[in-house]
């Protein structure tokens, strides 16, 4: 708990593989602590529920029950349904079943590209359209995996922010590892948000004013392969099994909710060199770093 | 770069999708929290329990039970269960205590003469045996001291969905004792309305019982000392149930049902007799009980269940009456308290019961009436009484490795119940029986240990 500036309390904690914070304006320290604890609890709840590393997570349970009919709980069913809509809207570019491709791809900064045959062999195990999905019933075919990690952090930001907003009428900013959402504006008029340049975490490449809504950033400079002068970023196109080449290093999108901003940012990267054109066509406020 | 739709179409649809993801999710997922999780819808459950039942000074019963249940998650369910009962101890035979010792024959007996008897077989050999009789001391309630019985019951139930909103169920039960065989079948149909907030159901059941009393079924209303027996007997029952279950609010569920059933045939208890007393209260003889050959019963049942976050309250009441003149009311309530982790609960319960006597219930018959072949029974179960049961159950849920709280976990439970029954509308004691308790209270205790294993 720290006083960032007069009247602005910040609660910091660690979740979803990174630093998280929730800022509250004009409340007492005790109230800020109570709200911060709520935000952390929601982040940890969602992290635990959708972790692909935990046996007792929803994802673990779904994977253990491959080939069988399952009824998903309401929250998970909504997320899977949202993922289905994203898959349809993006012509198959956004796919929660593409995690299987990680068996072939290891983005460790080296030049070791996988054997194209190995990648091709994995493709039959990728594709949302191969799942039997009739909400809330899901049947995950043998050999397939799903991963809600691409949505989880943004979803947690939205959930935490909306929860806090029902608890407090104070201005709130929720920031989980760079994905953030604001509710209400501080007296100064807007929240100031710095976007780092990938690979140079100490320097702020962009300083944005956020009055309302959400920002999400996609792109990660540390996860790539470099071979023959071609940089293979970690964003994989599930339709080919190969990384999208020529995508920007980082895309930040503003939208009314964090999940919406996050999906737009991911989709932009999946359009490779056409990322900015895509975002322009969608009329989304965006910031691209090459 | 081909875009599926240009000029903001994707963004607009994404905004709509985000709203439906977050809009309702905020309200509902909050309450669902971690408790909701994907449930593999097919499930098998193995359940076992052992009960120990003891009536103060009378019967002791040990009852192991096993049950297998499978549910494919789409509405098809199958249940198979087996119960084994072993009863031993002493059972009241219906006669009154007397100021003098009384001699009775065990069910296999055919004489009240307790001296040794010699039989000569066809081959010329002779055997000597003691007639199977028992003597009850003066002032003691006559009970058959070597009462022993075993019962095995098997039952099967299948439920099959027809469409998304209705289903059938069929079941059958076979119950076997050395002197009794019962076969029963049932069928039911239920249908959901009003977005599954209302369920209507109807059921029909049929029962066939064969009575094979040791030594034969006595002729009802006959002189006990004459041992007039008539071999095996049977009785039949048919019943109808109609029910409605209604979700009143998110936390309140109500269930109401009515039943009617009709039994006909030999409805007597072949081992129960009635004492005949003279004007002073001295026992002069006994007559076998005689009940009507038909019984029509009707009942109505209402149950309300209200669930709070860590507490579930159930309150239920039943009213029953039959054309024998028995009216009964039952009120019961229980409270289930969960611990904060929702893996253990404590459930105290209380049940109160009251019934009026059958029209032909009579603790004794006066010799002066002279006519013993009218309807009569001294079976306390058909007398007027009230009873209370207090229970306490404790259960521990044991989650499977890697299972989530939404899945049905295994459970270990232990339950203790105490029961007390007291007679009502007592008749004044005859002179000779002035200091004898003719309506002893019945006290019983039941302890059950159960384990349910889900896999």
mmCIF file of N, CA, C and O in Angstrom, chain B residues 96-104 134-143 436:
data_model
loop_
_atom_site.group_PDB
_atom_site.id
_atom_site.type_symbol
_atom_site.label_atom_id
_atom_site.label_comp_id
_atom_site.label_asym_id
_atom_site.label_seq_id
_atom_site.Cartn_x
_atom_site.Cartn_y
_atom_site.Cartn_z
ATOM 1 N N UNK B 96 -51.581 -58.360 26.410
ATOM 2 C CA UNK B 96 -51.318 -57.451 27.511
ATOM 3 C C UNK B 96 -50.497 -58.138 28.589
ATOM 4 O O UNK B 96 -50.530 -59.364 28.719
ATOM 5 N N UNK B 97 -49.793 -57.372 29.404
ATOM 6 C CA UNK B 97 -49.203 -57.964 30.603
ATOM 7 C C UNK B 97 -50.345 -58.506 31.470
ATOM 8 O O UNK B 97 -51.493 -58.093 31.316
ATOM 9 N N UNK B 98 -50.013 -59.433 32.318
ATOM 10 C CA UNK B 98 -51.058 -60.005 33.160
ATOM 11 C C UNK B 98 -50.548 -60.132 34.580
ATOM 12 O O UNK B 98 -49.331 -60.087 34.822
ATOM 13 N N UNK B 99 -51.453 -60.310 35.515
ATOM 14 C CA UNK B 99 -51.040 -60.469 36.902
ATOM 15 C C UNK B 99 -50.510 -61.878 37.150
ATOM 16 O O UNK B 99 -50.008 -62.173 38.217
ATOM 17 N N UNK B 100 -50.647 -62.777 36.175
ATOM 18 C CA UNK B 100 -50.110 -64.140 36.300
ATOM 19 C C UNK B 100 -49.171 -64.406 35.124
ATOM 20 O O UNK B 100 -49.265 -63.743 34.093
ATOM 21 N N UNK B 101 -48.275 -65.386 35.248
ATOM 22 C CA UNK B 101 -47.427 -65.751 34.107
ATOM 23 C C UNK B 101 -48.306 -66.203 32.943
ATOM 24 O O UNK B 101 -49.362 -66.789 33.147
ATOM 25 N N UNK B 102 -47.839 -65.920 31.713
ATOM 26 C CA UNK B 102 -48.616 -66.309 30.532
ATOM 27 C C UNK B 102 -47.755 -67.187 29.641
ATOM 28 O O UNK B 102 -46.560 -66.957 29.492
ATOM 29 N N UNK B 103 -48.364 -68.174 29.015
ATOM 30 C CA UNK B 103 -47.648 -69.067 28.107
ATOM 31 C C UNK B 103 -48.127 -68.829 26.679
ATOM 32 O O UNK B 103 -49.324 -68.754 26.426
ATOM 33 N N UNK B 104 -47.149 -68.683 25.779
ATOM 34 C CA UNK B 104 -47.475 -68.500 24.359
ATOM 35 C C UNK B 104 -46.676 -69.498 23.549
ATOM 36 O O UNK B 104 -45.621 -69.978 23.971
ATOM 37 N N UNK B 134 -43.098 -70.161 25.026
ATOM 38 C CA UNK B 134 -42.345 -69.294 25.928
ATOM 39 C C UNK B 134 -43.284 -68.759 26.982
ATOM 40 O O UNK B 134 -44.480 -68.625 26.762
ATOM 41 N N UNK B 135 -42.707 -68.510 28.133
ATOM 42 C CA UNK B 135 -43.515 -68.073 29.265
ATOM 43 C C UNK B 135 -43.114 -66.644 29.608
ATOM 44 O O UNK B 135 -41.922 -66.312 29.655
ATOM 45 N N UNK B 136 -44.124 -65.819 29.799
ATOM 46 C CA UNK B 136 -43.872 -64.419 30.156
ATOM 47 C C UNK B 136 -44.287 -64.233 31.615
ATOM 48 O O UNK B 136 -45.398 -64.606 31.995
ATOM 49 N N UNK B 137 -43.365 -63.678 32.403
ATOM 50 C CA UNK B 137 -43.646 -63.493 33.836
ATOM 51 C C UNK B 137 -44.789 -62.512 34.070
ATOM 52 O O UNK B 137 -45.063 -61.650 33.228
ATOM 53 N N UNK B 138 -45.388 -62.642 35.245
ATOM 54 C CA UNK B 138 -46.466 -61.735 35.630
ATOM 55 C C UNK B 138 -45.975 -60.299 35.557
ATOM 56 O O UNK B 138 -44.832 -60.002 35.922
ATOM 57 N N UNK B 139 -46.811 -59.425 35.041
ATOM 58 C CA UNK B 139 -46.469 -58.005 35.008
ATOM 59 C C UNK B 139 -45.590 -57.601 33.840
ATOM 60 O O UNK B 139 -45.331 -56.416 33.647
ATOM 61 N N UNK B 140 -45.108 -58.581 33.070
ATOM 62 C CA UNK B 140 -44.209 -58.253 31.958
ATOM 63 C C UNK B 140 -44.991 -58.145 30.646
ATOM 64 O O UNK B 140 -45.953 -58.867 30.420
ATOM 65 N N UNK B 141 -44.525 -57.281 29.777
ATOM 66 C CA UNK B 141 -45.142 -57.155 28.460
ATOM 67 C C UNK B 141 -44.800 -58.416 27.655
ATOM 68 O O UNK B 141 -43.624 -58.753 27.503
ATOM 69 N N UNK B 142 -45.810 -59.118 27.131
ATOM 70 C CA UNK B 142 -45.502 -60.342 26.374
ATOM 71 C C UNK B 142 -44.757 -60.033 25.077
ATOM 72 O O UNK B 142 -45.255 -59.306 24.228
ATOM 73 N N UNK B 143 -43.560 -60.553 24.998
ATOM 74 C CA UNK B 143 -42.768 -60.410 23.773
ATOM 75 C C UNK B 143 -42.255 -61.789 23.397
ATOM 76 O O UNK B 143 -41.966 -62.615 24.260
ATOM 77 N N UNK B 436 -49.665 -52.113 36.666
ATOM 78 C CA UNK B 436 -48.834 -52.558 35.543
ATOM 79 C C UNK B 436 -48.900 -51.532 34.411
ATOM 80 O O UNK B 436 -49.960 -50.989 34.117
#
